[in-house]
Coordinates of C-alpha atoms and ligand atoms in Angstrom, one line a residue:
X1 CA 6.1 25.1 -6.1
X2 CA 6.0 21.7 -4.4
X3 CA 5.3 23.2 -1.0
X4 CA 2.5 25.2 -2.6
X5 CA 1.0 22.0 -4.0
X6 CA 1.4 19.9 -0.9
X7 CA 0.0 22.7 1.1
X8 CA -3.0 22.7 -1.1
X9 CA -3.4 18.9 -0.9
X10 CA -2.6 18.4 2.8
X11 CA -4.0 20.9 5.1
X12 CA -1.7 19.7 7.9
X13 CA -0.6 21.8 10.8
X14 CA 3.0 21.5 11.7
X15 CA 2.2 21.6 15.4
X16 CA -0.1 18.6 15.4
X17 CA 1.1 16.0 17.9
X18 CA 0.0 12.4 18.0
X19 CA -2.4 12.8 20.9
X20 CA -4.2 15.8 19.4
X21 CA -4.4 14.1 16.0
X22 CA -5.8 10.9 17.6
X23 CA -8.5 12.9 19.4
X24 CA -9.4 14.7 16.2
X25 CA -9.9 11.6 14.1
X26 CA -13.5 10.3 13.8
X27 CA -13.1 6.5 14.5
X28 CA -16.4 5.8 12.9
X29 CA -15.2 7.2 9.5
X30 CA -11.8 5.6 9.1
X31 CA -10.7 4.6 5.7
X32 CA -11.3 0.9 5.5
X33 CA -8.5 0.3 3.1
X34 CA -5.3 2.4 2.9
X35 CA -2.7 1.9 0.2
X36 CA 0.9 3.2 0.4
X37 CA 3.6 3.6 -2.1
X38 CA 6.6 3.3 0.2
X39 CA 8.8 5.6 -1.8
X40 CA 12.0 7.6 -1.1
X41 CA 14.2 5.0 0.6
X42 CA 17.1 5.4 -1.9
X43 CA 17.1 9.2 -1.8
X44 CA 16.8 9.2 2.0
X45 CA 20.0 7.0 2.3
X46 CA 21.9 8.8 -0.5
X47 CA 21.3 12.2 1.2
X48 CA 23.0 10.8 4.3
X49 CA 25.9 9.4 2.3
X50 CA 24.7 5.9 3.0
X51 CA 24.1 3.0 0.5
X52 CA 20.6 2.7 -0.8
X53 CA 20.2 -0.6 1.0
X54 CA 20.2 1.2 4.3
X55 CA 17.3 3.3 3.1
X56 CA 15.3 0.2 2.4
X57 CA 16.3 -1.2 5.9
X58 CA 15.1 2.1 7.5
X59 CA 11.9 1.8 5.3
X60 CA 11.1 -1.5 7.0
X61 CA 11.0 0.3 10.4
X62 CA 8.4 2.7 9.0
X63 CA 6.4 -0.2 7.7
X64 CA 6.5 -1.8 11.1
X65 CA 5.2 1.4 12.8
X66 CA 2.5 2.0 10.2
X67 CA 1.2 -1.6 10.3
X68 CA 1.0 -1.4 14.1
X69 CA -0.9 1.9 14.0
X70 CA -3.3 0.7 11.3
X71 CA -3.9 -2.4 13.5
X72 CA -4.5 -0.3 16.6
X73 CA -6.9 2.1 14.8
X74 CA -8.9 -0.8 13.4
X75 CA -8.2 -0.1 9.7
X76 CA -9.4 -3.2 7.8
X77 CA -6.9 -3.4 4.9
X78 CA -3.4 -1.9 4.4
X79 CA -1.7 -2.5 1.0
X80 CA 1.9 -1.6 0.8
X81 CA 3.9 -1.4 -2.5
X82 CA 7.1 -3.2 -1.7
X83 CA 8.4 -4.4 -5.1
X84 CA 7.0 -3.6 -8.6
X85 CA 7.1 -5.6 -11.8
X86 CA 9.5 -2.8 -13.0
X87 CA 11.8 -3.0 -10.0
X88 CA 13.7 -6.0 -11.5
X89 CA 15.5 -3.3 -13.7
X90 CA 17.5 -2.3 -10.6
X91 CA 21.0 -3.5 -10.0
X92 CA 21.1 -7.2 -9.1
X93 CA 22.5 -6.5 -5.6
X94 CA 19.7 -4.1 -4.7
X95 CA 17.1 -6.6 -5.9
X96 CA 18.7 -9.4 -3.8
X97 CA 18.9 -7.1 -0.8
X98 CA 15.2 -6.3 -1.1
X99 CA 14.3 -10.0 -1.3
X100 CA 16.5 -10.8 1.7
X101 CA 14.9 -7.9 3.6
X102 CA 11.5 -9.3 2.9
X103 CA 12.5 -12.7 4.2
X104 CA 14.1 -11.1 7.3
X105 CA 11.0 -8.9 7.9
X106 CA 8.6 -11.8 7.7
X107 CA 10.7 -14.0 9.9
X108 CA 11.4 -11.4 12.6
X109 CA 7.9 -9.9 12.6
X110 CA 5.7 -12.9 12.1
X111 CA 5.1 -13.6 15.8
X112 CA 4.2 -10.0 16.6
X113 CA 2.0 -9.7 13.5
X114 CA 0.2 -12.9 14.5
X115 CA -0.3 -11.8 18.1
X116 CA -1.8 -8.5 16.8
X117 CA -4.2 -10.4 14.7
X118 CA -2.8 -9.3 11.4
X119 CA -3.5 -11.4 8.4
X120 CA -0.5 -11.4 6.0
X121 CA -1.3 -11.6 2.3
X122 CA 0.8 -11.0 -0.9
X123 CA -0.5 -9.6 -4.1
X124 CA 1.4 -9.7 -7.4
X125 CA 3.0 -12.4 -9.5
X126 CA 4.3 -14.2 -6.5
X127 CA 5.2 -17.3 -8.4
X128 CA 8.0 -15.4 -10.1
X129 CA 9.8 -14.4 -6.9
X130 CA 12.9 -16.4 -5.8
X131 CA 12.2 -19.5 -3.7
X132 CA 13.1 -18.1 -0.3
X133 CA 10.7 -15.1 -0.3
X134 CA 8.0 -17.4 -1.7
X135 CA 8.5 -19.8 1.2
X136 CA 8.6 -17.0 3.8
X137 CA 5.4 -15.6 2.4
X138 CA 3.7 -19.0 2.3
X139 CA 4.6 -19.6 6.0
X140 CA 3.4 -16.1 7.0
X141 CA 0.2 -16.4 5.1
X142 CA -0.5 -19.9 6.5
X143 CA 0.2 -18.9 10.1
X144 CA -2.0 -15.8 10.0
X145 CA -4.7 -17.2 7.7
X146 CA -7.3 -17.4 10.5
X147 CA -6.6 -13.9 11.9
X148 CA -9.5 -11.3 11.7
X149 CA -7.6 -8.1 12.4
X150 CA -5.8 -5.9 9.8
X151 CA -5.3 -7.5 6.4
X152 CA -1.8 -6.6 5.3
X153 CA -1.3 -6.9 1.6
X154 CA 2.3 -6.8 0.5
X155 CA 2.4 -5.9 -3.1
X156 CA 5.4 -7.8 -4.5
X157 CA 6.3 -8.3 -8.1
X158 CA 3.1 -6.2 -8.5
X159 CA 2.0 -4.2 -11.5
X160 CA -1.4 -2.8 -12.1
X161 CA -1.2 -3.6 -15.8
X162 CA 0.0 -7.2 -15.0
X163 CA -2.9 -7.6 -12.6
X164 CA -5.4 -6.5 -15.2
X165 CA -3.7 -8.7 -17.8
X166 CA -3.9 -11.7 -15.4
X167 CA -7.6 -10.9 -14.7
X168 CA -8.3 -10.9 -18.5
X169 CA -6.6 -14.2 -18.9
X170 CA -8.6 -15.7 -16.0
X171 CA -11.8 -14.3 -17.4
X172 CA -11.0 -15.8 -20.8
X173 CA -10.5 -19.2 -19.2
X174 CA -13.8 -18.9 -17.3
X175 CA -15.6 -18.1 -20.6
X176 CA -13.9 -21.1 -22.2
X177 CA -14.9 -23.4 -19.4
X178 CA -18.5 -21.9 -19.5
X179 CA -18.2 -20.9 -15.9
X180 CA -18.9 -17.3 -17.1
X181 CA -21.1 -15.9 -19.9
X182 CA -20.1 -12.7 -21.8
X183 CA -23.3 -11.0 -20.8
X184 CA -22.4 -11.6 -17.1
X185 CA -19.2 -9.5 -17.3
X186 CA -19.5 -6.2 -15.5
X187 CA -17.3 -4.1 -13.2
X188 CA -18.2 -6.1 -10.2
X189 CA -17.2 -9.4 -11.9
X190 CA -13.9 -7.9 -13.2
X191 CA -13.1 -6.8 -9.6
X192 CA -13.6 -10.4 -8.5
X193 CA -10.8 -11.5 -10.9
X194 CA -8.2 -9.1 -9.5
X195 CA -5.7 -9.9 -6.8
X196 CA -7.8 -7.8 -4.4
X197 CA -11.0 -9.8 -4.9
X198 CA -13.3 -9.4 -2.0
X199 CA -11.5 -6.4 -0.6
X200 CA -12.9 -2.8 -0.6
X201 CA -11.1 -0.4 -2.9
X202 CA -8.7 1.9 -1.1
X203 CA -10.3 5.1 0.1
X204 CA -6.9 6.7 0.8
X205 CA -3.6 6.4 -1.1
X206 CA -0.4 7.8 0.5
X207 CA 2.7 8.5 -1.5
X208 CA 5.6 10.0 0.3
X209 CA 8.9 11.3 -1.2
X210 CA 7.5 14.1 -3.4
X211 CA 6.7 12.2 -6.6
X212 CA 3.3 12.7 -8.0
X213 CA 2.9 9.4 -9.9
X214 CA 0.7 6.3 -9.7
X215 CA 3.7 4.1 -10.7
X216 CA 1.5 1.2 -12.0
X217 CA -0.1 0.7 -8.6
X218 CA -3.7 -0.6 -8.2
X219 CA -4.7 1.0 -11.5
X220 CA -8.3 -0.4 -11.3
X221 CA -8.8 0.0 -7.6
X222 CA -7.7 3.7 -7.3
X223 CA -10.4 5.0 -9.6
X224 CA -12.0 7.2 -6.8
X225 CA -9.3 7.0 -4.1
X226 CA -8.3 10.2 -2.3
X227 CA -4.6 10.9 -2.7
X228 CA -2.4 12.2 0.1
X229 CA 1.1 13.3 -1.0
X230 CA 3.9 14.4 1.1
X231 CA 7.6 15.4 0.6
X232 CA 8.5 13.3 3.6
X233 CA 10.7 10.3 2.6
X234 CA 9.3 6.8 3.6
X235 CA 12.0 6.2 6.2
X236 CA 11.0 9.4 7.9
X237 CA 7.3 8.6 7.7
X238 CA 6.0 8.5 11.3
X239 CA 2.7 7.7 13.0
X240 CA 1.8 11.4 13.0
X241 CA 2.0 11.5 9.2
X242 CA -0.5 8.6 8.9
X243 CA -2.8 10.4 11.4
X244 CA -2.5 13.7 9.4
X245 CA -3.4 11.8 6.2
X246 CA -6.4 10.2 7.8
X247 CA -7.6 13.5 9.2
X248 CA -7.2 15.2 5.9
X249 CA -9.1 12.4 4.2
X250 CA -11.9 12.9 6.7
X251 CA -12.2 16.6 5.8
X252 CA -12.6 15.9 2.1
X253 CA -15.9 15.8 0.2
X254 CA -16.1 12.7 -1.9
X255 CA -18.5 13.1 -4.8
X256 CA -17.7 10.0 -7.0
X257 CA -18.5 12.1 -10.1
X258 CA -21.8 13.2 -8.7
X259 CA -22.8 16.3 -6.7
X260 CA -23.6 16.7 -3.1
X261 CA -26.8 18.7 -2.4
X262 CA -26.3 21.2 0.4
Ligands
FPP301 C1 10.9 2.7 -3.3 O1 12.0 3.6 -2.9 C2 10.9 1.6 -2.5 C3 11.1 0.3 -2.9 C4 11.3 -0.1 -4.3 C5 11.1 -0.8 -1.9 C6 10.2 -0.6 -0.8 C7 10.7 -1.5 0.3 C8 10.6 -1.2 1.6 C9 10.0 0.0 2.2 C10 11.3 -2.1 2.5 C11 11.0 -3.4 2.3 C12 9.7 -3.9 2.6 C13 9.6 -5.2 2.7 C14 8.3 -5.8 3.0 C15 10.8 -6.0 2.6 P1 13.1 3.9 -3.9 O2 14.2 2.9 -3.6 O3 12.6 3.9 -5.3 O4 13.6 5.3 -3.4 P2 14.1 6.4 -4.4 O5 12.9 6.8 -5.2 O6 14.5 7.5 -3.4 O7 15.2 5.9 -5.1

């Protein structure tokens, strides 16, 4: 059943190699913003008889490769779901491992990200993260603040409902301070109060690992996003998978609730 579904969603050919895919992609119609739910690390590791932590470590490698490819292609924004507001429910050692991995990733990759012109950003309730990850994020964001290449959003302690709640609180303060009038509130204004203020909505959402869920990710921003789902686990997600997803996106007809006259 799953194969049937993914087959329907992803008209991908098993024989596609990277060069062919790169040639097939229309560079003038790239998604400006790609969002990824980096799922399947735990199952990937467990299926190999390894601890879940090694799945997360392997997931960092996929993240590195995909950031590099997005940067090479000229994608404007990449948002990766790295830790949700619900992930605190995991065992303490897994949470600590993920926090340490984030610090390690930022420290090891910062120079390369900077030299590629990547601007690192974090979205979520960052102030509730432990000190070390907060410090590492601050250093990465400060160092890369002037870069004009790919904007890499790491979604950390991120929840779509938390983001909307935070936006409502900020809007209430603006009303209170008389910086905003009720009659001025519209969808555009609400978007300006989200963590993604000033960024285009994602045109493409990728979820590996075979789950068909939104998992509290970018609930407002994904209203008209094209979904690309695959059974491939995140640690096995390679450059060709991203290229397949982009190519598939470019073949879709986006109607935004309207109709396209032929
Ligand atoms: C979901 O897989 C993945 C996460 C909760 C963490 C994602 C983190 C990484 C890819 C690596 C770390 C990234 C940074 C920036 C440090 P899962 O654990 O839910 O897998 P499962 O569904 O198979 O259990």
